[in-house]
Tab-separated table of C-alpha atoms and ligand atoms in Angstrom:
chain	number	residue	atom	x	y	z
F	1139	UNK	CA	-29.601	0.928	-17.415
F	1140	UNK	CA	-31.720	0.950	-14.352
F	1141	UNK	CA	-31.559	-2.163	-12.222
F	1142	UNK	CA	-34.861	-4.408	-11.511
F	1143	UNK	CA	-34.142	-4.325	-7.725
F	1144	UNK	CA	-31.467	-2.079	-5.951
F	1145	UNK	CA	-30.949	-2.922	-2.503
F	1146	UNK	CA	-30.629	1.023	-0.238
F	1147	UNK	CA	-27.783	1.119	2.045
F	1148	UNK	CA	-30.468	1.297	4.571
F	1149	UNK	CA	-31.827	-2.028	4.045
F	1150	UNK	CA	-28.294	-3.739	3.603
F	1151	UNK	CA	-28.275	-2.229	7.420
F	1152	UNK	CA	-31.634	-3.420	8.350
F	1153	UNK	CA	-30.323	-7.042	6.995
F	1154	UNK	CA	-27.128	-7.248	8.402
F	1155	UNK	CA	-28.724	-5.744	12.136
F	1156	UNK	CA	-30.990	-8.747	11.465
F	1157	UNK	CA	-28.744	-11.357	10.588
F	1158	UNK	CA	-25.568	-10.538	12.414
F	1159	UNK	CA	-25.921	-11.801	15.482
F	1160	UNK	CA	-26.790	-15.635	14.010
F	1161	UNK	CA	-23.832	-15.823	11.627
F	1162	UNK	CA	-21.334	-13.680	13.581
F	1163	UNK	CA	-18.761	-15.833	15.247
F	1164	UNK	CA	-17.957	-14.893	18.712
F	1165	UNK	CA	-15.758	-16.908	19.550
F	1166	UNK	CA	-11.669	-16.242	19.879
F	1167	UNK	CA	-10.438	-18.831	17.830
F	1168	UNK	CA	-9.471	-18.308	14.241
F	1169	UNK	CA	-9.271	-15.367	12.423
F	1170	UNK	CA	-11.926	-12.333	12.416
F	1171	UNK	CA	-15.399	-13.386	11.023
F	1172	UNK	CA	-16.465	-10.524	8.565
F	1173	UNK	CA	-19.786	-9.780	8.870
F	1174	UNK	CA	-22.671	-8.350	6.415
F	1175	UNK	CA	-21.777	-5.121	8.356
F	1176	UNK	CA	-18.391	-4.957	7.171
F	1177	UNK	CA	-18.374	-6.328	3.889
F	1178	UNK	CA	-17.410	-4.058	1.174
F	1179	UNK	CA	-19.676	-3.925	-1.309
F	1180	UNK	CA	-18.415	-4.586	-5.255
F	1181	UNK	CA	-18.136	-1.865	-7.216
F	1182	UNK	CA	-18.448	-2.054	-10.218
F	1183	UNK	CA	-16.812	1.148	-11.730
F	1184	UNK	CA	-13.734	-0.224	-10.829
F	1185	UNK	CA	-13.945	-2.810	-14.052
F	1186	UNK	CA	-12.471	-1.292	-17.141
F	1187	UNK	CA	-15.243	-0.359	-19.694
F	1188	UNK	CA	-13.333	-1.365	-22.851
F	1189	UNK	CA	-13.365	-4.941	-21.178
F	1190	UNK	CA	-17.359	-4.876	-20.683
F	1191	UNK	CA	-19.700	-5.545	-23.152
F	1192	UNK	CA	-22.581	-3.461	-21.412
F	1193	UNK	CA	-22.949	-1.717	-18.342
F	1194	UNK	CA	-23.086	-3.920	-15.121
F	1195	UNK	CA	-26.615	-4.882	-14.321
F	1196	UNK	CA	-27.961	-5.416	-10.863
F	1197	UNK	CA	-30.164	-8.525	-10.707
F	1198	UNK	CA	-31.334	-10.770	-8.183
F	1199	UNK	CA	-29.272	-13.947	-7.505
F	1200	UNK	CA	-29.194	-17.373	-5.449
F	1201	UNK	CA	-26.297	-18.206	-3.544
F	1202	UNK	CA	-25.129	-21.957	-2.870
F	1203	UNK	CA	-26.262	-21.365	0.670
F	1204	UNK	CA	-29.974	-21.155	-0.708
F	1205	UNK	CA	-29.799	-17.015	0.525
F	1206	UNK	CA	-31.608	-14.931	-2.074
F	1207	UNK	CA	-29.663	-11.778	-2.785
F	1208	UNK	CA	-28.084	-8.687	-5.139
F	1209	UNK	CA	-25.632	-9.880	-7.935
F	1210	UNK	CA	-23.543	-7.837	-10.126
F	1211	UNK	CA	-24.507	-9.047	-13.723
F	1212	UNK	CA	-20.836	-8.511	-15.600
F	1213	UNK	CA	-21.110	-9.279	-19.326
F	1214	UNK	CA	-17.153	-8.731	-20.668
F	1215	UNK	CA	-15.497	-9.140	-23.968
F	1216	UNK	CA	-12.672	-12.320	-22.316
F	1217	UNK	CA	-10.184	-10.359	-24.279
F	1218	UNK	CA	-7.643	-7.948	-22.256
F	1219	UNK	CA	-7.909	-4.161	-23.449
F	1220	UNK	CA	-4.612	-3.371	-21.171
F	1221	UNK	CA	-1.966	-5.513	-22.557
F	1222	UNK	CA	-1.438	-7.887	-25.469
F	1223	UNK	CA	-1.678	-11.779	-25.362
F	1224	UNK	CA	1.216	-13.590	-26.414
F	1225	UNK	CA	3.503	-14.520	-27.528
F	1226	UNK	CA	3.002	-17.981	-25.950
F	1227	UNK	CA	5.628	-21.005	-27.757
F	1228	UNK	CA	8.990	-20.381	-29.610
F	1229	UNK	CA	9.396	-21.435	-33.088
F	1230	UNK	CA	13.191	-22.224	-33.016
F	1231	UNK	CA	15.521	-23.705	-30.258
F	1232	UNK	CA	17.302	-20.477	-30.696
F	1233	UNK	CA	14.556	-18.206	-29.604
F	1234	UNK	CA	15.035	-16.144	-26.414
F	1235	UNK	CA	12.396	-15.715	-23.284
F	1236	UNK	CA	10.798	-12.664	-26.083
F	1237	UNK	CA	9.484	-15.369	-27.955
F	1238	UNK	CA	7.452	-16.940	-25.345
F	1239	UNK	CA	5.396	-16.831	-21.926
F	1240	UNK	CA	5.977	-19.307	-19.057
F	1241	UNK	CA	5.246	-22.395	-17.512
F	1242	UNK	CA	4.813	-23.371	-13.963
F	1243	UNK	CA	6.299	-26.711	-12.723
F	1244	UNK	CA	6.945	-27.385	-9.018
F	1245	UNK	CA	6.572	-23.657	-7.820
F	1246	UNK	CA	8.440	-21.317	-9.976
F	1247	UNK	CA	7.622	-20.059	-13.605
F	1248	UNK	CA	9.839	-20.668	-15.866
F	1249	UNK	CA	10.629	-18.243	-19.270
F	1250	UNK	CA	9.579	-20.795	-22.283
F	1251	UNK	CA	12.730	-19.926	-24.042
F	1252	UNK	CA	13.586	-21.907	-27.627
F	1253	UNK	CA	16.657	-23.884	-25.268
F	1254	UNK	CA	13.708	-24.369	-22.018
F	1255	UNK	CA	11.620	-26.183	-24.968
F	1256	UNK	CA	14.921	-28.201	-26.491
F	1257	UNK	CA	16.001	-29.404	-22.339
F	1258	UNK	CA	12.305	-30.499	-21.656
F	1259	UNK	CA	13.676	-34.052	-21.735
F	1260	UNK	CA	16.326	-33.567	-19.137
F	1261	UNK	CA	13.820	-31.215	-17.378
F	1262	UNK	CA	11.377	-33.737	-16.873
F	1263	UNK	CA	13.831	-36.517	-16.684
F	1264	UNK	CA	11.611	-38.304	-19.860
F	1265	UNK	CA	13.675	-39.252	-22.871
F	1266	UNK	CA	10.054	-39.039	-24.697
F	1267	UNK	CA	10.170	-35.388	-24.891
F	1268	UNK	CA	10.481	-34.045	-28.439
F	1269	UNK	CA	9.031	-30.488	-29.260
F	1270	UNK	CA	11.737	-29.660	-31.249
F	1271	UNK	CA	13.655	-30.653	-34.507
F	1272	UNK	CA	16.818	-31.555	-36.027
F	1273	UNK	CA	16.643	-28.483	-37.824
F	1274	UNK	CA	16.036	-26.454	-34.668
F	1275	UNK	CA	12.628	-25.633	-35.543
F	1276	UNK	CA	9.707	-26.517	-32.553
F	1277	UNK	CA	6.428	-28.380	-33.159
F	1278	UNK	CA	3.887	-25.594	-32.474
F	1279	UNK	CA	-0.225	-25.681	-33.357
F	1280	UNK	CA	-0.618	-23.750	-36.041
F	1281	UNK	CA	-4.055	-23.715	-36.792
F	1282	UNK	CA	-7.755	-23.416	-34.986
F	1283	UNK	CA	-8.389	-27.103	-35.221
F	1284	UNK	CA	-4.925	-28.028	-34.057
F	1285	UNK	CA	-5.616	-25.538	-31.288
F	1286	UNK	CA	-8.462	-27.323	-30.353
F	1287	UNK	CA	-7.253	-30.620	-30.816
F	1288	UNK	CA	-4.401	-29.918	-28.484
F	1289	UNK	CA	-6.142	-27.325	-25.871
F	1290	UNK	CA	-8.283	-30.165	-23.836
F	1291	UNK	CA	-7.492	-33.139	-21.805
F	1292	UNK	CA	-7.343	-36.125	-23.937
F	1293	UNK	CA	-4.822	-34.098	-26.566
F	1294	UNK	CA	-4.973	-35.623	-29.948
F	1295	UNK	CA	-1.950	-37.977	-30.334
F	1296	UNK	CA	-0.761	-36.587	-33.122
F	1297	UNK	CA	0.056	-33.744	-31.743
F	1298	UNK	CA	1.578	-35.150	-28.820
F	1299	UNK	CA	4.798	-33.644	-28.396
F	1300	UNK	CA	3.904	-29.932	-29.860
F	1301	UNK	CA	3.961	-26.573	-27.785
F	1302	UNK	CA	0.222	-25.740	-27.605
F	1303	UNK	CA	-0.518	-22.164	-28.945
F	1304	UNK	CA	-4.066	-20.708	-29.567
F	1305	UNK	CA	-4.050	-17.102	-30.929
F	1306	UNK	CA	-6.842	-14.879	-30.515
F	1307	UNK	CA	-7.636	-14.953	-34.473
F	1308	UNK	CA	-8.732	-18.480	-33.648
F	1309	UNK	CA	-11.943	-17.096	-31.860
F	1310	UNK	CA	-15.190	-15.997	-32.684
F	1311	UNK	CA	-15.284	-12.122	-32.705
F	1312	UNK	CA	-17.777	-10.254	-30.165
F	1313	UNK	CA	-18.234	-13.149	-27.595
F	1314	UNK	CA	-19.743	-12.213	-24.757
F	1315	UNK	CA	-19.628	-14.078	-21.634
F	1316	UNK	CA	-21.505	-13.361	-18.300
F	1317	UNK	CA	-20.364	-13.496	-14.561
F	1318	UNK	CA	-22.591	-12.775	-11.729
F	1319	UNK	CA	-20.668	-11.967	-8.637
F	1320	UNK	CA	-22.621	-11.360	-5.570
F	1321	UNK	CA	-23.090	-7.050	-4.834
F	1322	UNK	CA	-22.158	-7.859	-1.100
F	1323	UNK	CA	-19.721	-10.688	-0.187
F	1324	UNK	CA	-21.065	-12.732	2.607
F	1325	UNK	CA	-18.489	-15.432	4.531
F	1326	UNK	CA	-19.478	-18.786	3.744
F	1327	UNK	CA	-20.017	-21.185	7.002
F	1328	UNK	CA	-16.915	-22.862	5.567
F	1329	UNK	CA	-14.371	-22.288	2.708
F	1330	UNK	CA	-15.775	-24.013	-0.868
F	1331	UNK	CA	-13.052	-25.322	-3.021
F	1332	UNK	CA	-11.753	-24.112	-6.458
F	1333	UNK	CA	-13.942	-26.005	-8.777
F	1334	UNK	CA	-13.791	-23.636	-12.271
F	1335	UNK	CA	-13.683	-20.149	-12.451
F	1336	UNK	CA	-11.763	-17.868	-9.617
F	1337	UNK	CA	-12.742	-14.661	-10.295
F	1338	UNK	CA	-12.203	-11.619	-12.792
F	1339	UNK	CA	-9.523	-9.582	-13.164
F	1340	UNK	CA	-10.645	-5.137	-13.571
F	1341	UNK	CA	-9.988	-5.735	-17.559
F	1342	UNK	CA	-12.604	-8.566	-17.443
F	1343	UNK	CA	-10.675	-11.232	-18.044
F	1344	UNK	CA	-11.246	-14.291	-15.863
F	1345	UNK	CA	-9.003	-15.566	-13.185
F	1346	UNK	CA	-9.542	-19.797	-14.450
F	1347	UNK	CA	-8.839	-22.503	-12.189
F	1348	UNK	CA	-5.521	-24.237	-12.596
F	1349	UNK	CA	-4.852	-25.455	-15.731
F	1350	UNK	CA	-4.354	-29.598	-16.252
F	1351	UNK	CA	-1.010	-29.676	-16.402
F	1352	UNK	CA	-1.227	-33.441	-15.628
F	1353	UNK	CA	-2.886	-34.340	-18.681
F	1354	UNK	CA	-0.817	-31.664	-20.924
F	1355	UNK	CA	2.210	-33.100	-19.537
F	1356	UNK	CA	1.115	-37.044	-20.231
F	1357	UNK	CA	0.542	-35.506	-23.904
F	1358	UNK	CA	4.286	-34.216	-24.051
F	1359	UNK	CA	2.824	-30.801	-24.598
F	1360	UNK	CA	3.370	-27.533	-23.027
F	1361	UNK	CA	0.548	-24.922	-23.141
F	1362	UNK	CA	2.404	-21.987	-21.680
F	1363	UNK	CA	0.890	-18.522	-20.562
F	1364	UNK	CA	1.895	-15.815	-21.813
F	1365	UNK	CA	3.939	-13.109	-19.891
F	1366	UNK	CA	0.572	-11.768	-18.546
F	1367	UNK	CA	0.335	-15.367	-17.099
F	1368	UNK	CA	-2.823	-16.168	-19.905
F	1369	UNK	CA	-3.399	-18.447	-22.651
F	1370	UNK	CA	-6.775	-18.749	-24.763
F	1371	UNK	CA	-8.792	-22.070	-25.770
F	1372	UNK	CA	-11.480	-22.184	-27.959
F	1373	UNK	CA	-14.188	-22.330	-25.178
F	1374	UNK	CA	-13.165	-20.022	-22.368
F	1375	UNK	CA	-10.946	-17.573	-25.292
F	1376	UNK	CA	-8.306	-15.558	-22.860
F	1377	UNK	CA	-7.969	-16.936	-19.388
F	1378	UNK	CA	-5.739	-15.992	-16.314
F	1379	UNK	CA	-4.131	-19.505	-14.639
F	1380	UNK	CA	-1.053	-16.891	-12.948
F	1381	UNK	CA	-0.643	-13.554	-12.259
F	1382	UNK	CA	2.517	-12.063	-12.749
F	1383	UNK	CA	4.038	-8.694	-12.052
F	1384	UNK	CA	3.097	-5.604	-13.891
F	1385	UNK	CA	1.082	-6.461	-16.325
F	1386	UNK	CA	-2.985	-6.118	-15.226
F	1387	UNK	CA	-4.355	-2.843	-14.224
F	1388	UNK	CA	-4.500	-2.281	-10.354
F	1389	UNK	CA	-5.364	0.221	-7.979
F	1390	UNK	CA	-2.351	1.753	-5.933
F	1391	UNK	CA	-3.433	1.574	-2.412
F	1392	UNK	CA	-2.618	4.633	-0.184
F	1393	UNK	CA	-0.776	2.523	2.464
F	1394	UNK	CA	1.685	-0.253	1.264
F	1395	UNK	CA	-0.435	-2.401	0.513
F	1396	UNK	CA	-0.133	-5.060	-2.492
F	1397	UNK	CA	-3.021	-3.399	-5.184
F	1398	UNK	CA	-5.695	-4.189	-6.036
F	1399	UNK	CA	-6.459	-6.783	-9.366
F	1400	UNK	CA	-10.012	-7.941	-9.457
F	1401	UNK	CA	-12.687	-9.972	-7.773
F	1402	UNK	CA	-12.693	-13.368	-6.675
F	1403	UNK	CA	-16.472	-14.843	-7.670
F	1404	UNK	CA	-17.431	-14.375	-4.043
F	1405	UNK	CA	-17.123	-10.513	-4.271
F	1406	UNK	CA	-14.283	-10.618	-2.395
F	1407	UNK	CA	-11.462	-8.013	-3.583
F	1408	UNK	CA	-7.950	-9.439	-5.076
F	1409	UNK	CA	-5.072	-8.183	-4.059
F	1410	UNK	CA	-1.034	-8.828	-5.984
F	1411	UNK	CA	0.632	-11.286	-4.158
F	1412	UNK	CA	3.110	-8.707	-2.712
F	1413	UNK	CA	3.448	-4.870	-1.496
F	1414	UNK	CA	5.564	-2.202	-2.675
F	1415	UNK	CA	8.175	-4.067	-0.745
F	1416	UNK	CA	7.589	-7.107	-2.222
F	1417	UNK	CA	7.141	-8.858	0.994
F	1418	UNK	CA	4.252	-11.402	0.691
F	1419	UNK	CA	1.394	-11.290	3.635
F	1420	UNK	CA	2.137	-13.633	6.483
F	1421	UNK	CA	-1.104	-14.386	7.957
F	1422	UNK	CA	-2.784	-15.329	5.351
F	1423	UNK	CA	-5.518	-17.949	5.533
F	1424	UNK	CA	-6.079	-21.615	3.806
F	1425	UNK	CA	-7.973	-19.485	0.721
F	1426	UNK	CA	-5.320	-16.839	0.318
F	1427	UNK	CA	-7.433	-13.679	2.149
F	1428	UNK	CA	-6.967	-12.087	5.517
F	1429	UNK	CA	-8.661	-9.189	6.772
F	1430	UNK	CA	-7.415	-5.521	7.605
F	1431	UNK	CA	-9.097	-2.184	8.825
F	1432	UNK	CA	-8.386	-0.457	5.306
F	1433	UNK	CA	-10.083	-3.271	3.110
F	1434	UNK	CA	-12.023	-5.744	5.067
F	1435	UNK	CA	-11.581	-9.249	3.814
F	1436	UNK	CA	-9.469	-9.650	0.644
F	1437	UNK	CA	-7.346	-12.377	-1.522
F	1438	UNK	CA	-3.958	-11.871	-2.216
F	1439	UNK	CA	-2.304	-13.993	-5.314
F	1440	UNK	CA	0.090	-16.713	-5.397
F	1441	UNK	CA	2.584	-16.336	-7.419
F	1442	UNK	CA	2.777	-17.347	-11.264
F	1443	UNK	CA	4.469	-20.162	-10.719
F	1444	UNK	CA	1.816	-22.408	-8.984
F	1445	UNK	CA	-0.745	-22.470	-11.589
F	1446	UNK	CA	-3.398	-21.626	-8.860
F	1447	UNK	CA	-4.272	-18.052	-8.178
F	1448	UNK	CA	-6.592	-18.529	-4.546
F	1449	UNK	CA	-6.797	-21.752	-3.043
F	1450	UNK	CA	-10.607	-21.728	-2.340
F	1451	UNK	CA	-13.700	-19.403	-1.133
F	1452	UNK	CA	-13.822	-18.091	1.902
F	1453	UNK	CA	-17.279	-16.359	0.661
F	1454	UNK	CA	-20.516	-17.661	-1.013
F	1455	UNK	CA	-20.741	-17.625	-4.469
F	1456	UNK	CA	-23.640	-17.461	-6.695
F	1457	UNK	CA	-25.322	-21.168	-7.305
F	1458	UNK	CA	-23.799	-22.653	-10.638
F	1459	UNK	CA	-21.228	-19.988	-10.728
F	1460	UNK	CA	-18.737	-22.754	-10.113
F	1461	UNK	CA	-19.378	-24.568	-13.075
F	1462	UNK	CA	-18.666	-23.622	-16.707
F	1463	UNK	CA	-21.429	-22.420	-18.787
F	1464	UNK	CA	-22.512	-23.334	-20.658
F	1465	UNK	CA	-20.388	-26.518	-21.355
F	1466	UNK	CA	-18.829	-28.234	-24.290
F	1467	UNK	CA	-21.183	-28.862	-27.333
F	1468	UNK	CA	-22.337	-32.855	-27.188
F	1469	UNK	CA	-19.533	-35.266	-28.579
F	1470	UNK	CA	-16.697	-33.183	-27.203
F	1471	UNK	CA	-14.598	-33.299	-24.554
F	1472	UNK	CA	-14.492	-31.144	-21.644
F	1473	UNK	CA	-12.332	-28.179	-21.565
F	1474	UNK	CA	-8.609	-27.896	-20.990
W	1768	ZN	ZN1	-6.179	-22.549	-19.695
W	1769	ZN	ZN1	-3.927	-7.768	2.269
């Protein structure tokens, strides 16, 4: 598939040369200002095919600055060809941590274990918490509508008190859902906040922003991720909210670096949270990314237990990319 306009490396020269010296920073404070010059551009072989729907297009794009530019068209499949999904809730109190995924609550990610679900009360310190029965078993959705009755902010009351499970059988087969991702990351004049989507992980799969654990909470509901830190609703299908060891495909890097997982919307590279040696980065700005000889500017993860894989952009991203398309069909309510 030949792209409509394909920018040479030597105009991407002839651009930054002509832009540079306006938008570079020069001065000492704060960390290194990456540049047009430096930026690595996204590359798009790195995505797994059996996660794409088509071949990655290059088409012109507007960023939220107003800049025209080169975007990476990615149409994907939301549905990980590297791993399996689930399982996500426990059906008995009795049920070990095989039975389901996690749950993040002040920091750490818990195992969703059968005894996890029957302690919620004392967990939470909220006598109201119920999931489970006198007979052991645990109040799980069990069909599409209950999945989508229970999957979105204002949960249906009457299945308050349920563990939220949404299993891939629920969705439509062959969806395909676009991302454009700018070719060449530029550094925003300031960091933009989380607002939807994060990024993509290499299978395709998008990185979501933080799931409402406020409102799934009020419901008495738990809508865990799965041990691959993902869960699917019926408008978004599989989603990322953590990342957790070991489970998405990554490039090794040849020093000890943490690999990397994806790309964050801005077209900025996503690193694991930790290194070989499982020591996090230290210098690490207020979006999660620092900068380094090897890689230029990249994100590195928090961990699974925060619900929030980067804090903001530190790049542009394309205009609209930060909102959901398309959005919930008239008469229902947004998204979980
Ligand atoms: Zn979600
Ligand atoms: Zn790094």
């Amino acid at each position: 598939m030949t792209a409509p306009i394909v920018s040479t490396p030597n105009l991407v020269l002839l651009v930054a040369l002509l832009i540079a010296p306006s938008c570079a920073r020069r001065s000492s404070e704060g960390p290194p200002q990456d540049s047009v010059s430096t930026a690595r551009a996204v590359d798009p072989s790195l995505f797994l095919a059996a996660g794409l729907a088509g071949p990655v297009q290059e088409v012109p794009c507007t960023l939220e600055s107003g800049e025209s530019t080169t975007c990476l068209r990615i149409a994907r499949k939301s549905v990980p060809s590297d791993h399996a999904q689930g399982p996500w809730c426990p059906k008995s109190v009795h049920d070990g941590p095989e039975a389901g995924g996690i749950w993040p609550e002040a920091g750490t990610a818990h195992d969703v274990t059968g005894e996890f679900i029957a302690n919620l009360a004392t967990f939470y310190g909220d006598s109201a918490w119920a999931l489970h029965n006198e007979d052991g078993t645990i109040n799980v959705t069990d069909t599409a509508e209950a999945c989508a009755a229970a999957a979105r902010p204002d949960v249906d009351p009457a299945l308050h008190n349920h563990c939220v499970e949404c299993l891939p059988t629920y969705l439509a087969r062959d969806t395909v859902v676009e991302t454009l991702i700018p070719k060449l990351p530029t550094r925003a004049k300031s960091p933009s906040p989380i607002r939807s989507n994060i990024g993509l992980a290499l299978n395709g799969v998008e990185f979501a922003a933080p799931a409402p654990t406020h409102a799934i909470l009020a419901a008495h509901t738990l809508a865990p991720f799965d041990d691959c830190g993902g869960h699917i609703n019926m408008h978004d299908g599989y989603h990322y909210h953590a990342v957790t060891s070991g489970c998405l495909t990554s490039i090794a890097q040849d020093d000890a670096h943490a690999p990397m997982i994806g790309y964050a919307l801005d077209g900025y590279p996503i690193h694991a949270r930790a290194g070989h040696d499982g020591a996090e980065p230290t210098d690490l700005d207020e979006c999660r990314g620092h900068m380094d000889d090897t890689r230029g500017y990249h994100y590195h993860v928090a961990g699974p237990g925060k619900n929030q894989t980067l804090d903001c952009f530190t790049g542009e991203i394309v205009q609209g990319a930060a909102r959901r398309p398309p959005g919930p069909p008239p008469g229902q309510p947004p998204r979980e």
